[in-house]
GROMACS .gro file of C-alpha atoms in nm:
model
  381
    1UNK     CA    1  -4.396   5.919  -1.237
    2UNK     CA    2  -4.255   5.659  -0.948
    3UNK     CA    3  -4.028   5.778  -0.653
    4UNK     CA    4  -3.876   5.479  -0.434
    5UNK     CA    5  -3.883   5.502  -0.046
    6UNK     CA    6  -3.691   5.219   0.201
    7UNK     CA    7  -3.768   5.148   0.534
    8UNK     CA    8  -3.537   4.937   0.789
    9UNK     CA    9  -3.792   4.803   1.016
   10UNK     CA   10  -4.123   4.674   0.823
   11UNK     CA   11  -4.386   4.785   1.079
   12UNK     CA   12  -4.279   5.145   0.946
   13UNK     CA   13  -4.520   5.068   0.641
   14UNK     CA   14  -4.883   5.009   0.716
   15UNK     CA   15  -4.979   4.585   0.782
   16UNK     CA   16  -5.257   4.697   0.504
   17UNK     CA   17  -5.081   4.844   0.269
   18UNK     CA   18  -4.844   4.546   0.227
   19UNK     CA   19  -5.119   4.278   0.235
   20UNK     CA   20  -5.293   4.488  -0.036
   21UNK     CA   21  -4.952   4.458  -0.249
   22UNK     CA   22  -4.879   4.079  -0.115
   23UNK     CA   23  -5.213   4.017  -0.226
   24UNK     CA   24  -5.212   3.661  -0.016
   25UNK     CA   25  -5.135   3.413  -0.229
   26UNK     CA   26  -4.803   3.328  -0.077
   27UNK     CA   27  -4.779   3.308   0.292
   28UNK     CA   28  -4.410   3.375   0.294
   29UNK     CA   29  -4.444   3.727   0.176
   30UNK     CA   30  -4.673   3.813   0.399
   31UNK     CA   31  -4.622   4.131   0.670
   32UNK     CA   32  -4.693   3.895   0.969
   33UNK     CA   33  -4.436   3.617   0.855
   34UNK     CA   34  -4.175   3.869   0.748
   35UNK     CA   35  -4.224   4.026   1.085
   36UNK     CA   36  -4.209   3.740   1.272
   37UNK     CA   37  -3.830   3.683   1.130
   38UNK     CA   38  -3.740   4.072   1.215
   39UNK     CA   39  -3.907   4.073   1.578
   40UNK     CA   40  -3.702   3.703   1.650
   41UNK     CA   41  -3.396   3.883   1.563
   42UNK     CA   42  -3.378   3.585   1.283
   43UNK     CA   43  -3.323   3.875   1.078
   44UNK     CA   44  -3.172   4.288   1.173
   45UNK     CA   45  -2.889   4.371   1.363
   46UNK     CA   46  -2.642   4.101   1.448
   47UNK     CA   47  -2.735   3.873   1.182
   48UNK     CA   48  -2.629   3.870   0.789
   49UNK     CA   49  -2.946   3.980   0.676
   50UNK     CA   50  -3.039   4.365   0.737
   51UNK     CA   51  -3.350   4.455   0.634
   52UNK     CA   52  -3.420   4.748   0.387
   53UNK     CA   53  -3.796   4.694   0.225
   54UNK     CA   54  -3.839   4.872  -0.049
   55UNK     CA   55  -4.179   5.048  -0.184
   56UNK     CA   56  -4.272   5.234  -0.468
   57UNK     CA   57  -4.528   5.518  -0.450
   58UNK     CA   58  -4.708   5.696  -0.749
   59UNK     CA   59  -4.835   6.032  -0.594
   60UNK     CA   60  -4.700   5.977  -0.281
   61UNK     CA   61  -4.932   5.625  -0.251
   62UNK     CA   62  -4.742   5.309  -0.226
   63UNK     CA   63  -4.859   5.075  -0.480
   64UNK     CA   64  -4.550   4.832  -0.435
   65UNK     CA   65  -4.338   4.643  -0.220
   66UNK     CA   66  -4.044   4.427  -0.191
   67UNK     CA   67  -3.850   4.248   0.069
   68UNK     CA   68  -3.525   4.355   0.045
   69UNK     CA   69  -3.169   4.364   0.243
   70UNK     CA   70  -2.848   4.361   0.227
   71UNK     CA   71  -2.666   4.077   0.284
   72UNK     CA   72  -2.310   4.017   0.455
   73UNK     CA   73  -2.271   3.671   0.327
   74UNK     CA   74  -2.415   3.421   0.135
   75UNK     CA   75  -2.579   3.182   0.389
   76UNK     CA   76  -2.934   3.097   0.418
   77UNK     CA   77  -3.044   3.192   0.034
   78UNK     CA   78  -3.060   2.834  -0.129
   79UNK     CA   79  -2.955   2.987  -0.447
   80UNK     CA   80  -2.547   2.907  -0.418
   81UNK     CA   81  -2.309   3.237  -0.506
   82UNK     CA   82  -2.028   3.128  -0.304
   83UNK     CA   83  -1.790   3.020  -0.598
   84UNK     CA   84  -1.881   3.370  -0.740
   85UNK     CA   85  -1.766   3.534  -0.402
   86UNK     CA   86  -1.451   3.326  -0.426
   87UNK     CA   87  -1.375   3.411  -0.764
   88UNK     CA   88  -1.487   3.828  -0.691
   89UNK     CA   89  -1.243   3.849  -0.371
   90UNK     CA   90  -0.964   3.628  -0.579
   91UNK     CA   91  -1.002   3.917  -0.875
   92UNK     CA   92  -0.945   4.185  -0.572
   93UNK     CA   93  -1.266   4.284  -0.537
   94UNK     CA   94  -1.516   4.303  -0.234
   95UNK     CA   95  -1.856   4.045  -0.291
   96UNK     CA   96  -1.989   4.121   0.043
   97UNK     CA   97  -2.185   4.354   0.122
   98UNK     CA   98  -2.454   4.248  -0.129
   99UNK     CA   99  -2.830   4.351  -0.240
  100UNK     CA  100  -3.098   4.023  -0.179
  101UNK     CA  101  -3.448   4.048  -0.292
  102UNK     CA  102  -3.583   3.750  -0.137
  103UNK     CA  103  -3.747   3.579   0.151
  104UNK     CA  104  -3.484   3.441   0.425
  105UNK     CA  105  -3.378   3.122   0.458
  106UNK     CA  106  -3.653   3.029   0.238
  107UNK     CA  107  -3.623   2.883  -0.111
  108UNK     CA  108  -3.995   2.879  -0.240
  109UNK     CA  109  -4.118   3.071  -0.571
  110UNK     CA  110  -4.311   3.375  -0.574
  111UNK     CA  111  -4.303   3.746  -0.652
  112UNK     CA  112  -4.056   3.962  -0.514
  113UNK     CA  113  -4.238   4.289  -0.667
  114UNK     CA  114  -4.565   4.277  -0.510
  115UNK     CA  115  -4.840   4.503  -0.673
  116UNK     CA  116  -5.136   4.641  -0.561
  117UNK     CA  117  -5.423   4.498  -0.783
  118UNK     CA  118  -5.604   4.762  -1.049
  119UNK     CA  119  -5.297   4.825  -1.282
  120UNK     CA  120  -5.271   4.713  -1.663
  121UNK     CA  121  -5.020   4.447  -1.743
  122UNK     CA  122  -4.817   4.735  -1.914
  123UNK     CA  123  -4.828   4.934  -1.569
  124UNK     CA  124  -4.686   4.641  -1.385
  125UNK     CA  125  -4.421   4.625  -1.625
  126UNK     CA  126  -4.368   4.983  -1.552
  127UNK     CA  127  -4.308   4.941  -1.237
  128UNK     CA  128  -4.100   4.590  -1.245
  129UNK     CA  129  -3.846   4.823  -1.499
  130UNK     CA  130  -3.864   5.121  -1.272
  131UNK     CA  131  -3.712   4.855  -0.973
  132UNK     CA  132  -3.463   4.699  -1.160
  133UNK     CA  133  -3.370   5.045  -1.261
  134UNK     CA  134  -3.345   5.162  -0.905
  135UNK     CA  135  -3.167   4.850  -0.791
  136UNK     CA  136  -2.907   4.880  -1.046
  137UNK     CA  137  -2.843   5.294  -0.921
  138UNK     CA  138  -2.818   5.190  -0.558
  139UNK     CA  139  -2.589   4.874  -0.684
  140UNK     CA  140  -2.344   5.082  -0.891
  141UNK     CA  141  -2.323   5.323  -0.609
  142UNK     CA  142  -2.274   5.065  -0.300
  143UNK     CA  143  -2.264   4.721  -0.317
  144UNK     CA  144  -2.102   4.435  -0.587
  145UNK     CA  145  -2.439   4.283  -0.715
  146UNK     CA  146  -2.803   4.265  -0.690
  147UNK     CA  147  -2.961   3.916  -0.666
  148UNK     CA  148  -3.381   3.862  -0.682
  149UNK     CA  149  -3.395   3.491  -0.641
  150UNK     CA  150  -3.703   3.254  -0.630
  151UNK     CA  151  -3.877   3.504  -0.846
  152UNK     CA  152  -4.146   3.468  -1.116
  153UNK     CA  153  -4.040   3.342  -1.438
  154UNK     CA  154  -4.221   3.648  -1.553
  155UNK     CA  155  -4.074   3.864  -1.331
  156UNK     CA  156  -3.735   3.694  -1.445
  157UNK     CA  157  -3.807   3.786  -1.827
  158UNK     CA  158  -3.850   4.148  -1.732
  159UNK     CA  159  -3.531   4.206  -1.526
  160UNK     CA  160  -3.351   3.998  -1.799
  161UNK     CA  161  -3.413   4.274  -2.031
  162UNK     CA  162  -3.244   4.565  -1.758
  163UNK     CA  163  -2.878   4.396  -1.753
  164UNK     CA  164  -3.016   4.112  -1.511
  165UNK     CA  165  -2.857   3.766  -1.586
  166UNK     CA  166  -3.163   3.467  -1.521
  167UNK     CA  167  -3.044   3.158  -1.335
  168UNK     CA  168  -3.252   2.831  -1.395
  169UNK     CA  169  -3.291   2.635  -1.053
  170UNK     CA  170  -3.441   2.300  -1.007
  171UNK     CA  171  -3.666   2.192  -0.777
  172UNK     CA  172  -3.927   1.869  -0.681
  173UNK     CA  173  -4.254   1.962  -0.646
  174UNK     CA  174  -4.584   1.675  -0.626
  175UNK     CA  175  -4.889   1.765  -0.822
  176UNK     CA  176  -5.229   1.685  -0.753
  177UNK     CA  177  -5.384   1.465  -1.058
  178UNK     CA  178  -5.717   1.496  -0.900
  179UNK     CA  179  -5.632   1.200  -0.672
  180UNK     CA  180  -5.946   1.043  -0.521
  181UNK     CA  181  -5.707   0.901  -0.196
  182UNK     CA  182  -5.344   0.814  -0.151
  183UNK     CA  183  -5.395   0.467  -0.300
  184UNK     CA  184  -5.578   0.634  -0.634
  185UNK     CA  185  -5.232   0.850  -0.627
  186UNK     CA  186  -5.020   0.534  -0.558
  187UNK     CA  187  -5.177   0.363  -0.868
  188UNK     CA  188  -5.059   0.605  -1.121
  189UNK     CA  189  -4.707   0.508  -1.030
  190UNK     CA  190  -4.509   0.207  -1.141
  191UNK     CA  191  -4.550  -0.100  -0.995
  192UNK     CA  192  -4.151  -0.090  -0.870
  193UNK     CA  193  -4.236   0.255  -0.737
  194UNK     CA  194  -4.555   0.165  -0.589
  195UNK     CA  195  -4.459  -0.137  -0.444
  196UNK     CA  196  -4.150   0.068  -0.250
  197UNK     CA  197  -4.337   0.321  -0.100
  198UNK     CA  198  -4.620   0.075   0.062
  199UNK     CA  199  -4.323  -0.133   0.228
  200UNK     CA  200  -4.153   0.207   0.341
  201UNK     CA  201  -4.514   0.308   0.489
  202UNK     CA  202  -4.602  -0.045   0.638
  203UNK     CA  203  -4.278  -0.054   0.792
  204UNK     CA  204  -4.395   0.260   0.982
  205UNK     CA  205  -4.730   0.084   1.094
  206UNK     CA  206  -4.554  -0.240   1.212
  207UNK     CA  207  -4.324  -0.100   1.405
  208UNK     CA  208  -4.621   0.077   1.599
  209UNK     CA  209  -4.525   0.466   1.496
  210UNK     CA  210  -4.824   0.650   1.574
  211UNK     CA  211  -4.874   0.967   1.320
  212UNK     CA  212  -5.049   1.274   1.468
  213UNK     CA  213  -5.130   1.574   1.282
  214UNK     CA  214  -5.221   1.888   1.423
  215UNK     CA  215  -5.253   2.237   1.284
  216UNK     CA  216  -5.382   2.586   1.426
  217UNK     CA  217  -5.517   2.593   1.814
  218UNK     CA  218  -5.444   2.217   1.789
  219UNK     CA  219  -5.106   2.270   1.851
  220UNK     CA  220  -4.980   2.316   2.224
  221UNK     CA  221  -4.679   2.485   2.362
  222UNK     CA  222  -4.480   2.139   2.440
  223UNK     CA  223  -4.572   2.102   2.058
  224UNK     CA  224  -4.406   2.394   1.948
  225UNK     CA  225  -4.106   2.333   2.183
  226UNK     CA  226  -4.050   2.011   2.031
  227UNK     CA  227  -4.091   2.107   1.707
  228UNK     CA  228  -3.820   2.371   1.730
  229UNK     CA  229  -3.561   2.126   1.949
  230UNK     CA  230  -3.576   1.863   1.601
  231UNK     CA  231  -3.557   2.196   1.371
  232UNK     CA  232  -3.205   2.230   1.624
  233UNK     CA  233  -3.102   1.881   1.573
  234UNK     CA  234  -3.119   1.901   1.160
  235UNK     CA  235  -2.980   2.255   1.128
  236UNK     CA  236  -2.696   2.147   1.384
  237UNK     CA  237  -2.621   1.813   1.143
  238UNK     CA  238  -2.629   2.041   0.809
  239UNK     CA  239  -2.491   2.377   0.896
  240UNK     CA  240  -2.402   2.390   1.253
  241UNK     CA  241  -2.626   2.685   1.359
  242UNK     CA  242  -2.943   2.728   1.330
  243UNK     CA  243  -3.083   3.028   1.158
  244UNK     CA  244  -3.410   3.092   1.299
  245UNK     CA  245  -3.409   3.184   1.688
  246UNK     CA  246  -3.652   3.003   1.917
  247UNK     CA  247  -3.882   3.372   1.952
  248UNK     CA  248  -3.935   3.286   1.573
  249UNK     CA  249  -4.109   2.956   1.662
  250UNK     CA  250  -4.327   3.129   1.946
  251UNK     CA  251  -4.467   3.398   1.719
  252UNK     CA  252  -4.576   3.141   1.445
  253UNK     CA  253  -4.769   2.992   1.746
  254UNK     CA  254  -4.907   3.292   1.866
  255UNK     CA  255  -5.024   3.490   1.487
  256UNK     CA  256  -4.925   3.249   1.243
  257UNK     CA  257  -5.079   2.864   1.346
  258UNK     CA  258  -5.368   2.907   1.148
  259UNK     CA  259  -5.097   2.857   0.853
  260UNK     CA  260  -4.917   2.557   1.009
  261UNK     CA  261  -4.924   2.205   0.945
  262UNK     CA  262  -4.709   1.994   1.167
  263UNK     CA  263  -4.710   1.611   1.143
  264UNK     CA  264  -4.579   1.434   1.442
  265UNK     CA  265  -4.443   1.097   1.501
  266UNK     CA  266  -4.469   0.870   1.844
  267UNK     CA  267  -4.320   0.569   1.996
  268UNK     CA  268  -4.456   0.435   2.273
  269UNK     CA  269  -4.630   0.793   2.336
  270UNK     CA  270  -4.301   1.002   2.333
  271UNK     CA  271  -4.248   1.222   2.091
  272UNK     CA  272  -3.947   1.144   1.865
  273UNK     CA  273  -3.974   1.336   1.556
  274UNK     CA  274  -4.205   1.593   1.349
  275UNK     CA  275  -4.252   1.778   0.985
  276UNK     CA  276  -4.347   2.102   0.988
  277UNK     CA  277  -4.570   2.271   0.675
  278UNK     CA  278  -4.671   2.582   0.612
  279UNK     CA  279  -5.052   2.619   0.423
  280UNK     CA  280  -5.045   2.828   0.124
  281UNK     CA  281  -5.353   2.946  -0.080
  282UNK     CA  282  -5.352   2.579  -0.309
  283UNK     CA  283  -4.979   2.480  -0.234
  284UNK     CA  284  -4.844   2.259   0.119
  285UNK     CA  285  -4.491   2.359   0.146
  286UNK     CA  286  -4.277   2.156   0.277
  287UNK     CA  287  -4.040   2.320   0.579
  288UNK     CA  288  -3.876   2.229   0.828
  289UNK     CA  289  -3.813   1.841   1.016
  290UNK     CA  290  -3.606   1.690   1.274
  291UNK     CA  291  -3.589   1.351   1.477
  292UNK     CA  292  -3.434   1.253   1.784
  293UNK     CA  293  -3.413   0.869   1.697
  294UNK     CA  294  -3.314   0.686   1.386
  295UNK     CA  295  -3.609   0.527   1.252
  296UNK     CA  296  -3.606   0.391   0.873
  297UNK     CA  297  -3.836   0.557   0.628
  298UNK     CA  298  -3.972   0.817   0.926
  299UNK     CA  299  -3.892   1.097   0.685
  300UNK     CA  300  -4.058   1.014   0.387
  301UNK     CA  301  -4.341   0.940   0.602
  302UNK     CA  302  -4.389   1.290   0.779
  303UNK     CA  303  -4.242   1.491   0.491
  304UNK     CA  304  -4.374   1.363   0.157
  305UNK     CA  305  -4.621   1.098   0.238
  306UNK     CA  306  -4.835   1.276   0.501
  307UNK     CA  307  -4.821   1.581   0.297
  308UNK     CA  308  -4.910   1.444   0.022
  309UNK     CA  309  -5.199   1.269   0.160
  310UNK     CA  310  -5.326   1.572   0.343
  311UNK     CA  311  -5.272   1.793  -0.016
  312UNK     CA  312  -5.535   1.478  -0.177
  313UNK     CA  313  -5.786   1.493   0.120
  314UNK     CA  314  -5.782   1.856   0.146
  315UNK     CA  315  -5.795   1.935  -0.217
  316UNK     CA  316  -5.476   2.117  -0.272
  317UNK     CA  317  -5.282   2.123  -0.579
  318UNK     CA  318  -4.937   2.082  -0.477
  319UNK     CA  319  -4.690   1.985  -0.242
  320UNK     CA  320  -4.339   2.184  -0.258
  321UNK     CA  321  -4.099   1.991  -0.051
  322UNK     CA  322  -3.875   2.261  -0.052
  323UNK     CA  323  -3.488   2.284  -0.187
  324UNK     CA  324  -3.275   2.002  -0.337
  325UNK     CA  325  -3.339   1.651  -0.301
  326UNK     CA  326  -3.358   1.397  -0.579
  327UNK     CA  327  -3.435   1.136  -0.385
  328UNK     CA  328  -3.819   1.305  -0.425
  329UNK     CA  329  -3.857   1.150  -0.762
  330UNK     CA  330  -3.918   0.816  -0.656
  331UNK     CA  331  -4.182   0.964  -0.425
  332UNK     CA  332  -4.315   1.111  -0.696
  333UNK     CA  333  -4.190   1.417  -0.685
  334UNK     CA  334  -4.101   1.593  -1.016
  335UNK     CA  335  -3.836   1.864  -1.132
  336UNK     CA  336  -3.950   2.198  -1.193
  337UNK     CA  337  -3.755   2.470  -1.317
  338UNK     CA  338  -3.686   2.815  -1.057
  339UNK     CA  339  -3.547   3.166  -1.193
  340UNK     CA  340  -3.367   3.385  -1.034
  341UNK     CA  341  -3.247   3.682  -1.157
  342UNK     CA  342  -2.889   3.840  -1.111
  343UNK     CA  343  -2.735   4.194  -1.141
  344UNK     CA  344  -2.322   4.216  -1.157
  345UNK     CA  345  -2.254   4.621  -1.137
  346UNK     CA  346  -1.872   4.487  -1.284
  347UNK     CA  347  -1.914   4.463  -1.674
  348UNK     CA  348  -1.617   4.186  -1.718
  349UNK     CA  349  -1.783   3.990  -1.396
  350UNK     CA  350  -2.085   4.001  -1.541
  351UNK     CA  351  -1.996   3.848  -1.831
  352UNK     CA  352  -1.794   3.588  -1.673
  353UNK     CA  353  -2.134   3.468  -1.460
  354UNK     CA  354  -2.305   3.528  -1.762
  355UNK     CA  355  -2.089   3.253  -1.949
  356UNK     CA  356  -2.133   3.043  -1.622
  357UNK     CA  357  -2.504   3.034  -1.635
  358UNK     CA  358  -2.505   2.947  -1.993
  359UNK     CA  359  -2.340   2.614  -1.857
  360UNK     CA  360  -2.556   2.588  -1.579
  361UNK     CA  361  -2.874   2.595  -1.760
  362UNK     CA  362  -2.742   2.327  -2.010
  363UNK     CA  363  -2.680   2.128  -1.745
  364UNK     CA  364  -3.019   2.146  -1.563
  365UNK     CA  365  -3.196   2.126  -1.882
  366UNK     CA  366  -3.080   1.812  -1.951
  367UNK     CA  367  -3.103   1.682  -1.626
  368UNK     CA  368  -3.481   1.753  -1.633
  369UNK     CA  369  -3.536   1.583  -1.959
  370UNK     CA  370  -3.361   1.322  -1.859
  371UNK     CA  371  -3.563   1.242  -1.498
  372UNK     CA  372  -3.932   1.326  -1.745
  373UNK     CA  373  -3.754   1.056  -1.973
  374UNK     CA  374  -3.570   0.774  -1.834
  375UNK     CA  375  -3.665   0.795  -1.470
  376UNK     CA  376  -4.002   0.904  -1.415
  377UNK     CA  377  -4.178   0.707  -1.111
  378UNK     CA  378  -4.514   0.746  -1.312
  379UNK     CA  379  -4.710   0.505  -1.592
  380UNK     CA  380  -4.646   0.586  -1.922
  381UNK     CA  381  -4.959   0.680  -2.126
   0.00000   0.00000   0.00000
């Protein structure tokens, strides 16, 4: 009924064809932004992350895409398999290379089976089994394990029912209550809460910080420059490389800025640090920041509450700030569970992991009940 076709280079399938599958609600799995990564050399030859996209055609149409590629390491994927590499290599086995159905370096939640519109939910489930069938074949065959992460939870339940093992994430994301401004949001918080996060954004106005935001034809080359020099300084503080090449940055300005938020901050008329967002469908997501001076509170300003305040003005639902970071709570921020979904082509491995994420989910279960419990930054009703 289905045959399976994969292409190394994704300007070998048709810019309309995967639109039509992507369907635009995420702007992460679009063709442009996936592009943009391969034609940086962000992702291909050279770097950990080889493409191999995957499609599905029914009578030789493609009704079905995914962004696939096998991976050489673990790095840049937000959902943490080192211990399992350890513990593969320490069995005598080899973890590396690996199968990765995701977006790069990018941990934000959304299909990795992308459809074309006009099939029955029982036909998308067709076609969700008839991948995880194919992925396990080309696993057993090549590679030590399969890993879909940031998918659905739907997608998730599906691929849990082909061998897959589901891993619960966590993430804070802010939701829009139908604020009226940022001080209607700022009263449905406790007055502790409150109270903190109008000192950490007077602070900001005393000390004469001057908050710009631009987005689209707004933004200027010295704007992009900048804006990739902080995303240098951050990556080189956390990892010591930085992932995404500088061409990455210049194609987002040149086909992508109609997507792109960036919030700048000045002292004195010199730029000194910035937050950059990326506009989804009814979702701000949170990307990437940097800062060339230490200024107190700078970060929550550009990264949650400018966001947030542009989410409220602009009508949009939510704010994803991206991975980690518990420190979003206060901020009012809240957990929210991610799935991921896990293929291990050794049986006794597979269990093991299995086991593991038994644990895991315990753990993150109760740590969310907890936070919706005992420290929620919001008035209870």
């Amino acid at each position: 009924m289905f045959s399976c076709k994969v292409f190394k280079k994704i300007s070998l399938i048709k810019r309309n064809i995967w639109d039509e599958c992507a369907k635009g609600h995420n702007p992460f799995l679009s063709y442009i932004f996936l592009k943009n990564l391969e034609d940086s050399n962000s992702v291909g030859e050279g770097t950990s992350w080889l493409p191999n996209y995957l499609c599905i055609k029914k009578n030789d149409v493609i009704i079905a895409v995914s962004p696939m590629y096998i991976k050489l390491d673990s790095q840049g994927e937000y959902v943490f398999d080192h211990a399992w590499a350890n513990a593969y290599y320490n069995a005598g086995g080899e973890y590396y290379p690996k199968i990765q159905l995701s977006v790069p370096f990018t941990p934000v939640t959304g299909n990795r089976i992308l459809i074309k519109d006009g099939l029955t939910n029982k036909e998308t489930e067709n076609v969700i089994n008839y991948f995880a069938e194919y992925i396990i074949k080309i696993t057993n065959s090549n590679f030590s394990s399969a890993h879909i992460t940031f998918c659905t939870k739907k997608e998730s339940l599906i691929f849990s029912k082909s061998q897959f093992l589901t891993r619960i994430g966590e993430q804070f994301h802010w939701k829009n209550n139908k604020y009226k401004n940022f001080d209607d949001f700022l009263s449905s918080l406790t007055s502790r809460k409150r109270k903190a996060i109008s000192k950490e954004r007077k602070f900001i106005k005393e000390n004469n910080i001057e908050i710009i935001l631009k987005s689209n034809k707004d933004l200027n080359n010295c704007d992009w420059e900048n804006m990739y020099t902080f995303y240098q300084n951050t990556t080189d503080k956390k990892w010591g490389n930085a992932y995404l090449k500088q061409d990455f940055f210049n194609l987002l300005a040149k086909n992508f800025a109609e997507k792109i938020l960036i919030v700048f901050a000045k002292e004195k008329g010199t730029t000194v640090a910035a937050a950059m967002h990326v506009i989804g469908k009814n979702t701000l997501y949170g990307r990437y920041w940097g800062s060339n001076k230490n200024i107190k509170y700078l970060h929550f300003e550009l990264c949650y509450y400018q966001a947030i305040e542009w989410a409220i003005n602009n009508k949009y639902d939510f704010v994803e700030g991206g991975a980690q970071g518990p420190h979003k709570i206060q901020r009012g921020y809240m957990p929210e569970k991610t799935f991921s979904s896990h293929y291990i082509a050794n049986k006794n491995f597979r269990n093991a992991v299995k086991e593991f994420l038994k644990e895991e989910e315990k753990v993150i279960n109760r740590d969310i009940q907890t936070i919706n419990q005992r420290f929620t930054p919001f008035k209870k009703v």
